[in-house]
Coordinates of C-alpha atoms in Angstrom, one line a residue:
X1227 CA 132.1 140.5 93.8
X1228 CA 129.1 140.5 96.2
X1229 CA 127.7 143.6 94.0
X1230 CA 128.1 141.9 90.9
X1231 CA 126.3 138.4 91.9
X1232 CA 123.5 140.7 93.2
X1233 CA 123.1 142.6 89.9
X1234 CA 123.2 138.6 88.6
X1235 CA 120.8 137.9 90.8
X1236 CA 118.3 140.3 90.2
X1237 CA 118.4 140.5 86.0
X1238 CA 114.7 139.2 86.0
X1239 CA 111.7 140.9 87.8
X1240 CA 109.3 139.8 89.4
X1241 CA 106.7 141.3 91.5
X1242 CA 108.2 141.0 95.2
X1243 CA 105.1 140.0 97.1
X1244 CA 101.1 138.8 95.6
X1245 CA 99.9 141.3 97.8
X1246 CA 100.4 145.3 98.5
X1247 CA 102.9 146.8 101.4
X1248 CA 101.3 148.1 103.9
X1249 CA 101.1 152.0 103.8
X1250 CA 101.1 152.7 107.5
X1251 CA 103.7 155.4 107.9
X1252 CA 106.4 155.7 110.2
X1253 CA 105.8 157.5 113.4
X1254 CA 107.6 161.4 112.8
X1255 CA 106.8 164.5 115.2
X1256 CA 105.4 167.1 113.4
X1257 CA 108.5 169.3 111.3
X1258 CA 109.3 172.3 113.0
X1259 CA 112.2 174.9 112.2
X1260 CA 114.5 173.3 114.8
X1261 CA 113.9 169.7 113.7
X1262 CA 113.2 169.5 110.1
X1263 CA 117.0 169.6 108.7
X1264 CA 117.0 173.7 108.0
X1265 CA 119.2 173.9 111.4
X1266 CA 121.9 171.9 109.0
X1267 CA 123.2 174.9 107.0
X1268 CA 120.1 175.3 104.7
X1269 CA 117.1 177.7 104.1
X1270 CA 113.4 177.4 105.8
X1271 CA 111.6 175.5 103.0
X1272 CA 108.6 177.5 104.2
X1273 CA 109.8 180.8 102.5
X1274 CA 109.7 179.1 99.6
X1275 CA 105.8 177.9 99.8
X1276 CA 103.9 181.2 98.7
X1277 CA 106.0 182.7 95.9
X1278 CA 104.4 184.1 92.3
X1279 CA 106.5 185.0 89.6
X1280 CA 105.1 186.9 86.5
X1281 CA 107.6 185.6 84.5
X1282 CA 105.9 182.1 83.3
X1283 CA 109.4 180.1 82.4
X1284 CA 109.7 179.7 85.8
X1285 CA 108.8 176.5 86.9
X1286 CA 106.3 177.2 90.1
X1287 CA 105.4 173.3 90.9
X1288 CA 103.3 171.2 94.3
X1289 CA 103.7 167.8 93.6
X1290 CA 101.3 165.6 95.7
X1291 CA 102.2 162.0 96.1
X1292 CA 99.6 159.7 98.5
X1293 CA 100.0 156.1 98.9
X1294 CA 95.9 155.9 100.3
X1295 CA 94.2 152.9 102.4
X1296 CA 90.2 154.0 102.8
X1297 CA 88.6 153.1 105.8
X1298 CA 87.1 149.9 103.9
X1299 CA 90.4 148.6 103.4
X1300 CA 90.6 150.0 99.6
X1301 CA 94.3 150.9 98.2
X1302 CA 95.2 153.6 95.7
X1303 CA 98.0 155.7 95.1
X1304 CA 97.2 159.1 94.1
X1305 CA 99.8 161.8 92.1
X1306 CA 98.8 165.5 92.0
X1307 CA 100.9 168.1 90.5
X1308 CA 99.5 172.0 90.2
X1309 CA 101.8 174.3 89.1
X1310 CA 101.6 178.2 88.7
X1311 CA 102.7 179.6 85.5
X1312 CA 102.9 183.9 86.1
X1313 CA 99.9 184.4 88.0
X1314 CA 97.0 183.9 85.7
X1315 CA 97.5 180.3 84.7
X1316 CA 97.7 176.9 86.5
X1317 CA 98.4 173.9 85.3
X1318 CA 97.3 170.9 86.2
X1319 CA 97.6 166.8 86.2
X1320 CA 95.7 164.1 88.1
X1321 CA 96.2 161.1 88.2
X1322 CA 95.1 157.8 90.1
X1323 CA 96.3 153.8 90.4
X1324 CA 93.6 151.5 91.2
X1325 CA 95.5 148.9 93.5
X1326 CA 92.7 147.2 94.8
X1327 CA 92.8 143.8 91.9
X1328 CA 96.1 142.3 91.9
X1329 CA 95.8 141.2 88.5
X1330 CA 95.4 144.4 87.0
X1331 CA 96.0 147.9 88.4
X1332 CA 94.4 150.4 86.7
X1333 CA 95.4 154.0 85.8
X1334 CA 93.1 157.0 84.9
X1335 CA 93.6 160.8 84.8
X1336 CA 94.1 163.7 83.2
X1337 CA 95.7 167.2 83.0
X1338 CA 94.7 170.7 82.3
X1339 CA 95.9 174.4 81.5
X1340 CA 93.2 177.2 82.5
X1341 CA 92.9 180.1 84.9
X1342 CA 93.9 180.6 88.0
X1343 CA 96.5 182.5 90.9
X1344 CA 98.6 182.1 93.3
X1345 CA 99.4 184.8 96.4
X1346 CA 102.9 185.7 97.7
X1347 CA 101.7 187.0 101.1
X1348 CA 100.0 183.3 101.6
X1349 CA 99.9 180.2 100.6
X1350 CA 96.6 180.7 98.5
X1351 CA 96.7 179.2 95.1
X1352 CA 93.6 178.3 93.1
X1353 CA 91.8 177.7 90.5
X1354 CA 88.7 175.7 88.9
X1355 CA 89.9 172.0 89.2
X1356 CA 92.4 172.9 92.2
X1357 CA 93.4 174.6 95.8
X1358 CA 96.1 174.5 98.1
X1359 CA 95.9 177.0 100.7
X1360 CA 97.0 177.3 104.3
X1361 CA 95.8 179.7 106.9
X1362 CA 96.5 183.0 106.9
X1363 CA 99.2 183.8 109.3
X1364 CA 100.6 180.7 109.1
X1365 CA 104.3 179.4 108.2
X1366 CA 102.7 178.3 104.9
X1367 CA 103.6 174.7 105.7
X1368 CA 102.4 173.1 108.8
X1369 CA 99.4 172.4 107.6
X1370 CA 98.3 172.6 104.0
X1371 CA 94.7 172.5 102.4
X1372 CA 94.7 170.3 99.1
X1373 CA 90.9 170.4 97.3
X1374 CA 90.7 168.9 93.7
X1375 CA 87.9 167.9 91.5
X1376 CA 89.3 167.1 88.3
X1377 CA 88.8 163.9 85.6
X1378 CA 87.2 161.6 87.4
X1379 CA 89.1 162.6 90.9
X1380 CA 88.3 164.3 93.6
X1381 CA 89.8 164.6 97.1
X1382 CA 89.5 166.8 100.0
X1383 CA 92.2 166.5 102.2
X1384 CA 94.8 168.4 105.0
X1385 CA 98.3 167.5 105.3
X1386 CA 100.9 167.6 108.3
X1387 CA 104.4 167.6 107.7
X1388 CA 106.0 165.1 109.8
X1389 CA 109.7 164.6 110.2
X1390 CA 113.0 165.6 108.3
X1391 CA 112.5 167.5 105.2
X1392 CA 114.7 165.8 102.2
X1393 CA 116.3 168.1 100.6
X1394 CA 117.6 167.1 97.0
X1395 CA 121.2 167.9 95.8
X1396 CA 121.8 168.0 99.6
X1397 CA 121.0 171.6 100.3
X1398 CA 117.6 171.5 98.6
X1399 CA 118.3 172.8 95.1
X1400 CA 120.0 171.1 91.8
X1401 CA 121.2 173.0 88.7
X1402 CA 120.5 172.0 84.8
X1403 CA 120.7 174.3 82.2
X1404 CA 119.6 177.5 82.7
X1405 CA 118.8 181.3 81.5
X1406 CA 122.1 183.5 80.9
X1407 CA 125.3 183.4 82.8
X1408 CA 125.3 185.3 85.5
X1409 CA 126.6 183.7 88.6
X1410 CA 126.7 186.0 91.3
X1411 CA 123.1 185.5 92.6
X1412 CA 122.3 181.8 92.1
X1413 CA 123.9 179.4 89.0
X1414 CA 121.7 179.8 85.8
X1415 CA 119.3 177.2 86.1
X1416 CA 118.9 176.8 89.6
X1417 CA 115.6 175.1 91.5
X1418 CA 114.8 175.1 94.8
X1419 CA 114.0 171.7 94.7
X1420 CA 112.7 169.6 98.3
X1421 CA 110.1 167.4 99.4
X1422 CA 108.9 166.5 102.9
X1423 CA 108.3 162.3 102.3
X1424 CA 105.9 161.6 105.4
X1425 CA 102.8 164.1 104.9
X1426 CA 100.2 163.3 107.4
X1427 CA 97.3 162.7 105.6
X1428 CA 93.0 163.3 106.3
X1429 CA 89.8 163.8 104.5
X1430 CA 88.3 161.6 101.4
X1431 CA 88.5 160.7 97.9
X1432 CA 85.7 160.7 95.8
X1433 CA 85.2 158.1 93.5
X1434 CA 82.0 157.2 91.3
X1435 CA 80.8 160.6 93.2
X1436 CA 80.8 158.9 96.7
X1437 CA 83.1 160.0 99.2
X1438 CA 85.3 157.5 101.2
X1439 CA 87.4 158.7 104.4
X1440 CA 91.1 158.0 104.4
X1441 CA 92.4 156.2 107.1
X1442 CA 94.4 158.1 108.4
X1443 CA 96.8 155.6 110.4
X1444 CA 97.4 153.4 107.0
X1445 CA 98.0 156.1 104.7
X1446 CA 100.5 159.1 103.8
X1447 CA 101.9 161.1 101.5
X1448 CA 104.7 163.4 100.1
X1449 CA 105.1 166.8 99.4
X1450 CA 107.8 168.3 96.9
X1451 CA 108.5 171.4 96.3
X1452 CA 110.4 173.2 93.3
X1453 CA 110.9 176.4 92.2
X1454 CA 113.1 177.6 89.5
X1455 CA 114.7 177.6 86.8
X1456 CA 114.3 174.3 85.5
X1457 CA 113.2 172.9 81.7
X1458 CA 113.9 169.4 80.9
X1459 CA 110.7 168.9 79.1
X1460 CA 112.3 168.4 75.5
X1461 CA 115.0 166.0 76.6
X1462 CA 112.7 163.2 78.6
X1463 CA 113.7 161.5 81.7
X1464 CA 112.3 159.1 84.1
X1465 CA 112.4 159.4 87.8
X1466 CA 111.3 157.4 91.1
X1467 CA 111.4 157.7 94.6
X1468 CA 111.3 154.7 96.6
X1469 CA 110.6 153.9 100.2
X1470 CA 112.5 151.1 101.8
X1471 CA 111.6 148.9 104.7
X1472 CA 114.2 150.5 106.6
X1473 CA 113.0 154.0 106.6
X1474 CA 115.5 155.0 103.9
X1475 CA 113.7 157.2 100.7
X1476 CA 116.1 157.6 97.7
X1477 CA 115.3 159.4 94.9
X1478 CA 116.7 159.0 91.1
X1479 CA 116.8 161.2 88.0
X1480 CA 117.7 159.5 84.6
X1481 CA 117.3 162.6 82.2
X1482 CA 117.5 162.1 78.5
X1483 CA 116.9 158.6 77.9
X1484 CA 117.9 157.2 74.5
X1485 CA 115.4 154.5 72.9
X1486 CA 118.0 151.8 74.2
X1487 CA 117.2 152.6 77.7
X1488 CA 120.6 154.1 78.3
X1489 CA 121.0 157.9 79.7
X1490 CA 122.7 160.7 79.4
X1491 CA 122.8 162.0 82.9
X1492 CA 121.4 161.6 86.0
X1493 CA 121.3 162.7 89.9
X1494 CA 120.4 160.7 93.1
X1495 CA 119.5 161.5 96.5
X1496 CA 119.4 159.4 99.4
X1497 CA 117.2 160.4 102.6
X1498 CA 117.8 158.6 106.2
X1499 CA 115.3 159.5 109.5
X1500 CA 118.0 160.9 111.5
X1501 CA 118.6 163.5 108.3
X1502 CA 121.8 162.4 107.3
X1503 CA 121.9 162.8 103.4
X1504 CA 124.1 161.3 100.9
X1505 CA 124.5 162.3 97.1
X1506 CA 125.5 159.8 95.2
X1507 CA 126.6 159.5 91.4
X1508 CA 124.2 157.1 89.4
X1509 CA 126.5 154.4 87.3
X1510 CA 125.5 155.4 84.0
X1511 CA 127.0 152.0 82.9
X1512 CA 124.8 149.7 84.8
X1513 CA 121.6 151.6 84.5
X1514 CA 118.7 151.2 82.0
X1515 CA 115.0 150.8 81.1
X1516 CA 113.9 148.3 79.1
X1517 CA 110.6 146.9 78.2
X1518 CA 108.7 149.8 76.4
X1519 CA 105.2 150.4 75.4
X1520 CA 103.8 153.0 73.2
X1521 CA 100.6 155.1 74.3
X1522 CA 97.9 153.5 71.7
X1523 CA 96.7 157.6 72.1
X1524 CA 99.5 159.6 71.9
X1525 CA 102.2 157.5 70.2
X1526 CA 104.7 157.9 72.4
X1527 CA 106.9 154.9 73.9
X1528 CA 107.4 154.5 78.0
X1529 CA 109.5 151.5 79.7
X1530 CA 108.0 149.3 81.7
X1531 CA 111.4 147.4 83.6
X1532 CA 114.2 149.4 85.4
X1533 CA 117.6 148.7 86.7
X1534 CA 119.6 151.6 88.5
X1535 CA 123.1 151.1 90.0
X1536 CA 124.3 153.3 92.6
X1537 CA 127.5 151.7 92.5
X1538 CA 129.6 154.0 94.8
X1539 CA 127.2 153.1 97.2
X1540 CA 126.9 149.3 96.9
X1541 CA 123.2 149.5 95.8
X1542 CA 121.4 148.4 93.2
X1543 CA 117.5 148.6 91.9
X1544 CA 115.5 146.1 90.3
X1545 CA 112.1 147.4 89.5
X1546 CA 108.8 147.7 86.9
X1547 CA 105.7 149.8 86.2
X1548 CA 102.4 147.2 87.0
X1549 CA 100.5 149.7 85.5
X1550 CA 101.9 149.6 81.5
X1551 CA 99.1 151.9 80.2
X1552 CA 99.4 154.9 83.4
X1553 CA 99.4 157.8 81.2
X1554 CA 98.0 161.2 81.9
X1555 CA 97.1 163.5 79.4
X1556 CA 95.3 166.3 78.2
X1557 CA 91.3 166.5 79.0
X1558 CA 89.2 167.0 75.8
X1559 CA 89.4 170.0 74.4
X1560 CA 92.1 171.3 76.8
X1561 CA 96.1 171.5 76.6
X1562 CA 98.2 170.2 79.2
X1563 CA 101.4 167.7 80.2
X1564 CA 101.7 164.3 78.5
X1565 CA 103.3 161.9 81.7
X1566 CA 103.1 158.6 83.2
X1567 CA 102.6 158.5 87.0
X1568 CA 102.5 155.1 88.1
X1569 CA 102.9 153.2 91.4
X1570 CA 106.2 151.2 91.4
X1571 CA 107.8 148.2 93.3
X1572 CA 110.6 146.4 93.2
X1573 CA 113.8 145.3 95.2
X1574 CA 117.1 146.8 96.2
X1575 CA 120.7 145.0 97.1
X1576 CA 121.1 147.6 100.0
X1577 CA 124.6 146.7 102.2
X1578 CA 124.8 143.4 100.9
X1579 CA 120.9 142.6 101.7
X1580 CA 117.9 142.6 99.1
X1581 CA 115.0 144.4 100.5
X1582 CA 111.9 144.9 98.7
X1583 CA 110.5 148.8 98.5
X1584 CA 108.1 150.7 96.9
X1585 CA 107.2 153.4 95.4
X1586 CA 106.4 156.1 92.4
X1587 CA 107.6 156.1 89.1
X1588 CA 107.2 159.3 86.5
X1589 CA 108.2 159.4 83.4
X1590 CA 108.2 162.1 80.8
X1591 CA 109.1 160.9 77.3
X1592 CA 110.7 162.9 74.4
X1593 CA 109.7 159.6 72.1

């Protein structure tokens, strides 16, 4: 009953405070082998950093997430995602939220498909509008190089894991459909698919070509990883990850969305500091997106208002996009990905208490 007077009580959305959270991170040592969750039964994520695949169906991804105070006090959130296809072509999507006027967050950005390599002796992977390299000799994942100039964006920044890797599915992989049948290696369809959620973050972003320093203390970001076989492109979906005040990160996967906001599967993992790691079933029943909008540019249609029900777990989100027009696509003149990446917020009924979070939201629509 207390679950079902929550989901009552939290039909309509509102925005959960006038002003942003504040993005100073939680205090993590740096990850090492022996405390980052790999001592747990699982591989070193790090073997998975500097890998290059000729075959370009495999998905070869970085996805950057920064949640960014400047030194002047300025918020943004920032979403970079490079991804090696073979070894002669990156692709590439930027994208950046403007939080600094409450009444209207703005969105710009754009992504690419051109030249460019990767190394599997190094984490060395480059091209024009992008870089993410760490020394040679390295693990390939204590400290990371990220270098983009791209649409408007540019940042020039080194990253520190910090903390307990979170490893999705559990173990660090998930499984959709795949390539053949052959199940004696790894499931068709099989990603390596994990994250580190509290990067350390330094440098600057450049914006309107002058550089401001990130502060370092009020600002970090998150790292995921995936490498695989992995194609859910033509079926859509919508994902977030969302950081609650209580040091908890969950992530959530609605694939296939149908134009009522229902889906047709989905997948949700749930992070805690001290590495414990819980996969939980999403309650198809009580979840849905609602509220679309269509791209006045590409035609396609993205929600705006989200409810996901983790029933088995007692928990249940309430939360929107403030940013209705934050999609990323293709430069002029170039191909590339067609996305929204938008900061999120929103609240959560988490063991009988509602605690507001916040967030990322992507969605890739098939509409």
């Amino acid at each position: 009953m207390l679950f079902t007077n929550a989901i009552l009580a939290l039909t309509t959305l509102v925005r959960v405070a006038e002003c942003l959270p504040s993005f100073t991170p939680p205090y993590y040592r740096p990850s090492t082998l022996k405390n980052d969750g790999t001592d747990a039964g699982r591989y070193d994520v790090r073997k998975t950093m500097a890998i290059v695949n000729p075959d370009s169906k495999w998905i070869n991804s970085y996805y950057f997430l920064f949640w960014v105070t400047t030194v002047d006090g300025r918020k943004y959130h920032l979403c970079f995602n490079p991804i090696l296809f073979g070894n002669t072509t990156t692709g590439g999507m930027y994208s950046l939220n403007d939080l600094n006027d409450p009444s209207e967050f703005k969105a710009i950005g754009a992504s690419n498909r051109l030249p460019g390599y990767g190394n599997s002796e190094f984490l060395n992977f480059r091209s024009v509008p992008h870089n993410i390299t760490s020394p040679k000799g390295s693990d390939n994942f204590s400290t990371i190089a990220l270098d983009t100039d791209f649409a408007g964006i540019a940042v020039n920044t080194v990253v520190h894991p910090t903390g307990k890797n979170m490893y999705y599915g559990g173990v660090g992989g998930i499984v959709t459909p795949g390539f053949g049948d052959d199940f004696t290696t790894v499931p068709p369809g099989w990603s390596w698919y994990w994250a580190n959620p509290h990067l350390t973050v330094t440098g600057t972003i450049t914006l309107d070509g002058t550089p401001v320093k990130i502060d370092t203390k009020k600002s970090f970001g998150m790292l995921e990883r995936q490498y695989g076989a992995f194609d859910v492109s033509t079926k859509g979906f919508y994902l977030f990850w969302a950081y609650l005040p209580n040091g908890i990160v969950v992530q959530v996967w609605v694939i296939s969305p149908r134009k009522d906001g229902t889906g047709a599967s989905s997948m949700a993992t749930i992070w805690h500091p001290n590495g414990l790691h819980e996969v939980v079933p999403v309650d198809m029943s009580a979840t849905r997106a609602w509220d679309p909008s269509v791209s006045k540019i590409t035609g396609r249609q993205y929600f705006n208002k989200f409810k996901v029900a983790l029933t088995a777990r007692n928990a249940f989100f309430s939360f929107e996009k403030p940013i209705r027009d934050a999609e990323v696509r293709p430069a002029a003149g170039q191909s590339g990905i067609i996305i929204s990446e938008s900061y999120c917020e929103g609240t959560i009924v988490w063991e009988g208490e509602s605690l507001p979070w916040f967030g990322h939201c992507e969605e890739l629509s098939a509409r």
